[in-house]
XYZ file of N, CA and C in Angstrom:
264
model
N 156.449 60.615 287.621
C 156.281 61.973 287.139
C 156.116 61.934 285.616
N 155.274 62.780 285.123
C 155.057 62.851 283.675
C 156.267 63.475 282.993
N 156.503 63.069 281.774
C 157.661 63.569 281.029
C 157.392 64.977 280.488
N 158.479 65.655 280.158
C 158.352 66.981 279.532
C 157.633 66.877 278.193
N 157.860 65.771 277.480
C 157.207 65.571 276.191
C 155.694 65.479 276.362
N 155.242 64.741 277.364
C 153.814 64.623 277.661
C 153.231 66.001 277.975
N 153.926 66.742 278.823
C 153.465 68.083 279.211
C 153.435 69.006 277.997
N 154.492 68.974 277.185
C 154.563 69.834 276.007
C 153.433 69.533 275.038
N 153.149 68.261 274.825
C 152.070 67.884 273.912
C 150.733 68.444 274.396
N 150.442 68.257 275.678
C 149.156 68.722 276.212
C 149.072 70.249 276.272
N 150.169 70.895 276.630
C 150.164 72.356 276.640
C 150.047 72.923 275.230
N 150.689 72.282 274.276
C 150.604 72.746 272.896
C 149.161 72.675 272.410
N 148.513 71.577 272.671
C 147.117 71.409 272.270
C 146.225 72.425 272.995
N 146.461 72.586 274.301
C 145.666 73.521 275.098
C 145.823 74.950 274.570
N 147.058 75.366 274.322
C 147.300 76.714 273.808
C 146.704 76.908 272.420
N 146.837 75.899 271.580
C 146.290 76.003 270.227
C 144.783 76.219 270.271
N 144.109 75.477 271.117
C 142.645 75.625 271.236
C 142.276 76.957 271.878
N 142.935 77.291 272.967
C 142.597 78.497 273.723
C 142.874 79.767 272.918
N 144.014 79.804 272.236
C 144.413 81.009 271.500
C 144.055 80.943 270.020
N 143.356 79.881 269.635
C 142.944 79.683 268.239
C 144.133 79.813 267.302
N 145.168 79.050 267.593
C 146.403 79.047 266.824
C 146.638 77.657 266.236
N 147.408 77.593 265.172
C 147.851 76.318 264.618
C 148.868 75.703 265.572
N 148.862 74.389 265.677
C 149.858 73.708 266.505
C 151.278 74.057 266.056
N 151.450 74.310 264.775
C 152.769 74.615 264.234
C 153.299 75.969 264.697
N 152.432 76.861 265.102
C 152.862 78.171 265.602
C 153.406 78.099 267.016
N 153.056 77.048 267.730
C 153.444 76.939 269.133
C 154.752 76.159 269.202
N 155.837 76.906 269.189
C 157.173 76.334 269.210
C 157.870 76.771 270.492
N 158.968 76.136 270.864
C 159.602 76.407 272.167
C 159.880 77.880 272.459
N 160.369 78.638 271.485
C 160.735 80.031 271.741
C 159.609 81.026 271.596
N 158.408 80.568 271.257
C 157.277 81.485 271.059
C 156.749 81.973 272.404
N 156.715 83.286 272.562
C 156.155 83.878 273.784
C 154.637 83.915 273.656
N 153.967 83.907 274.783
C 152.504 83.902 274.779
C 151.942 85.119 274.060
N 152.579 86.287 274.223
C 152.075 87.477 273.523
C 152.263 87.357 272.010
N 153.298 86.660 271.563
C 153.497 86.424 270.130
C 152.392 85.527 269.560
N 151.816 84.717 270.426
C 150.743 83.812 270.015
C 149.371 84.479 270.119
N 149.347 85.737 270.532
C 148.098 86.485 270.581
C 147.481 86.612 271.958
N 148.185 86.190 272.996
C 147.639 86.271 274.350
C 147.896 87.645 274.956
N 146.841 88.260 275.483
C 147.029 89.497 276.240
C 147.037 89.140 277.726
N 147.146 90.127 278.585
C 147.274 89.862 280.024
C 146.039 89.160 280.594
N 144.859 89.467 280.065
C 143.643 88.794 280.541
C 143.624 87.331 280.109
N 144.061 87.071 278.883
C 144.150 85.692 278.399
C 145.101 84.874 279.261
N 146.218 85.488 279.644
C 147.225 84.774 280.419
C 146.694 84.409 281.804
N 145.905 85.274 282.404
C 145.301 84.963 283.710
C 144.367 83.755 283.570
N 143.536 83.770 282.552
C 142.620 82.657 282.320
C 143.393 81.390 281.958
N 144.403 81.541 281.150
C 145.221 80.401 280.757
C 145.908 79.772 281.963
N 146.391 80.600 282.879
C 147.033 80.076 284.082
C 146.049 79.219 284.878
N 144.827 79.678 285.010
C 143.815 78.904 285.733
C 143.535 77.574 285.025
N 143.484 77.601 283.712
C 143.238 76.376 282.940
C 144.393 75.396 283.110
N 145.623 75.895 283.049
C 146.803 75.042 283.215
C 146.820 74.441 284.617
N 146.525 75.253 285.621
C 146.504 74.751 286.996
C 145.462 73.647 287.151
N 144.296 73.846 286.595
C 143.235 72.845 286.693
C 143.578 71.585 285.894
N 144.103 71.763 284.707
C 144.434 70.632 283.842
C 145.488 69.721 284.472
N 146.508 70.321 285.048
C 147.617 69.544 285.594
C 147.544 69.375 287.116
N 146.492 69.897 287.740
C 146.300 69.788 289.182
C 147.515 70.330 289.946
N 147.908 71.556 289.585
C 149.032 72.223 290.225
C 148.609 73.620 290.650
N 149.454 74.258 291.426
C 149.256 75.652 291.805
C 150.503 76.415 291.386
N 150.354 77.358 290.489
C 151.473 78.170 290.022
C 151.573 79.370 290.962
N 152.684 79.483 291.713
C 152.767 80.493 292.774
C 152.858 81.936 292.287
N 153.376 82.164 291.089
C 153.518 83.515 290.562
C 152.684 83.648 289.292
N 152.188 84.836 289.010
C 151.442 85.022 287.759
C 152.319 84.743 286.539
N 151.754 84.068 285.564
C 152.438 83.862 284.292
C 152.406 85.194 283.542
N 153.476 85.535 282.896
C 153.585 86.795 282.153
C 153.356 86.547 280.664
N 152.985 87.583 279.946
C 152.736 87.443 278.517
C 154.016 87.126 277.751
N 155.168 87.480 278.310
C 156.433 87.214 277.629
C 157.006 85.829 277.954
N 156.290 85.042 278.736
C 156.706 83.672 279.030
C 156.676 82.859 277.738
N 157.742 82.110 277.483
C 157.775 81.296 276.273
C 157.115 79.944 276.528
N 156.787 79.279 275.447
C 156.192 77.948 275.551
C 157.135 77.003 276.298
N 158.424 77.045 275.991
C 159.397 76.180 276.664
C 159.446 76.472 278.167
N 159.377 77.737 278.546
C 159.383 78.102 279.964
C 158.122 77.598 280.663
N 157.006 77.642 279.969
C 155.759 77.152 280.540
C 155.815 75.636 280.748
N 156.357 74.925 279.785
C 156.517 73.473 279.921
C 157.390 73.160 281.133
N 158.516 73.852 281.265
C 159.427 73.618 282.380
C 158.771 73.955 283.717
N 158.016 75.022 283.767
C 157.316 75.412 284.993
C 156.344 74.322 285.425
N 155.529 73.852 284.504
C 154.563 72.796 284.821
C 155.299 71.535 285.257
N 156.362 71.174 284.555
C 157.137 69.974 284.889
C 157.650 70.041 286.329
N 158.199 71.180 286.718
C 158.743 71.340 288.075
C 157.667 71.293 289.145
N 156.456 71.760 288.821
C 155.388 71.845 289.818
C 154.559 70.565 289.950
N 154.687 69.663 288.993
C 153.901 68.437 289.064
C 154.365 67.578 290.230
N 153.414 67.069 291.012
C 153.799 66.151 292.088
C 154.209 64.819 291.483
N 154.954 64.016 292.224
C 155.255 62.679 291.722
C 153.960 61.951 291.371
N 153.982 61.173 290.292
C 152.769 60.532 289.824
C 152.175 59.641 290.920
N 150.870 59.775 291.088
C 150.172 58.980 292.098
C 150.037 59.672 293.440
N 150.631 60.854 293.593
C 150.547 61.591 294.845
C 149.816 62.896 294.633
N 149.066 63.313 295.611
C 148.321 64.570 295.548
C 149.288 65.732 295.794
N 149.015 66.901 295.219
C 149.864 68.061 295.462
C 149.769 68.515 296.913
N 150.843 69.086 297.396
C 150.882 69.604 298.747
C 150.049 70.872 298.844
N 149.301 71.032 299.938
C 148.473 72.229 300.110
C 149.135 73.243 301.027
N 150.334 72.936 301.507
C 151.014 73.881 302.409
C 151.948 74.788 301.697
């Protein structure tokens, strides 16, 4: 399984590019809406995160989700390394 640090690094870069933010603005307690994401951005961002990490996020991500919460969510949903995600 990938580490939280690996996930945080990739999510930080992804958010910085997607939301046109400095990497320094993306800190653990920063909520997506504080970073400039509206509800439409969050829907698109969720699809990008799912595709990037090959996961399925069962609930919609909210604009008030913090960066740390997003890292933890992705970490929990990642399948063990080398195994495909379950489709059931």
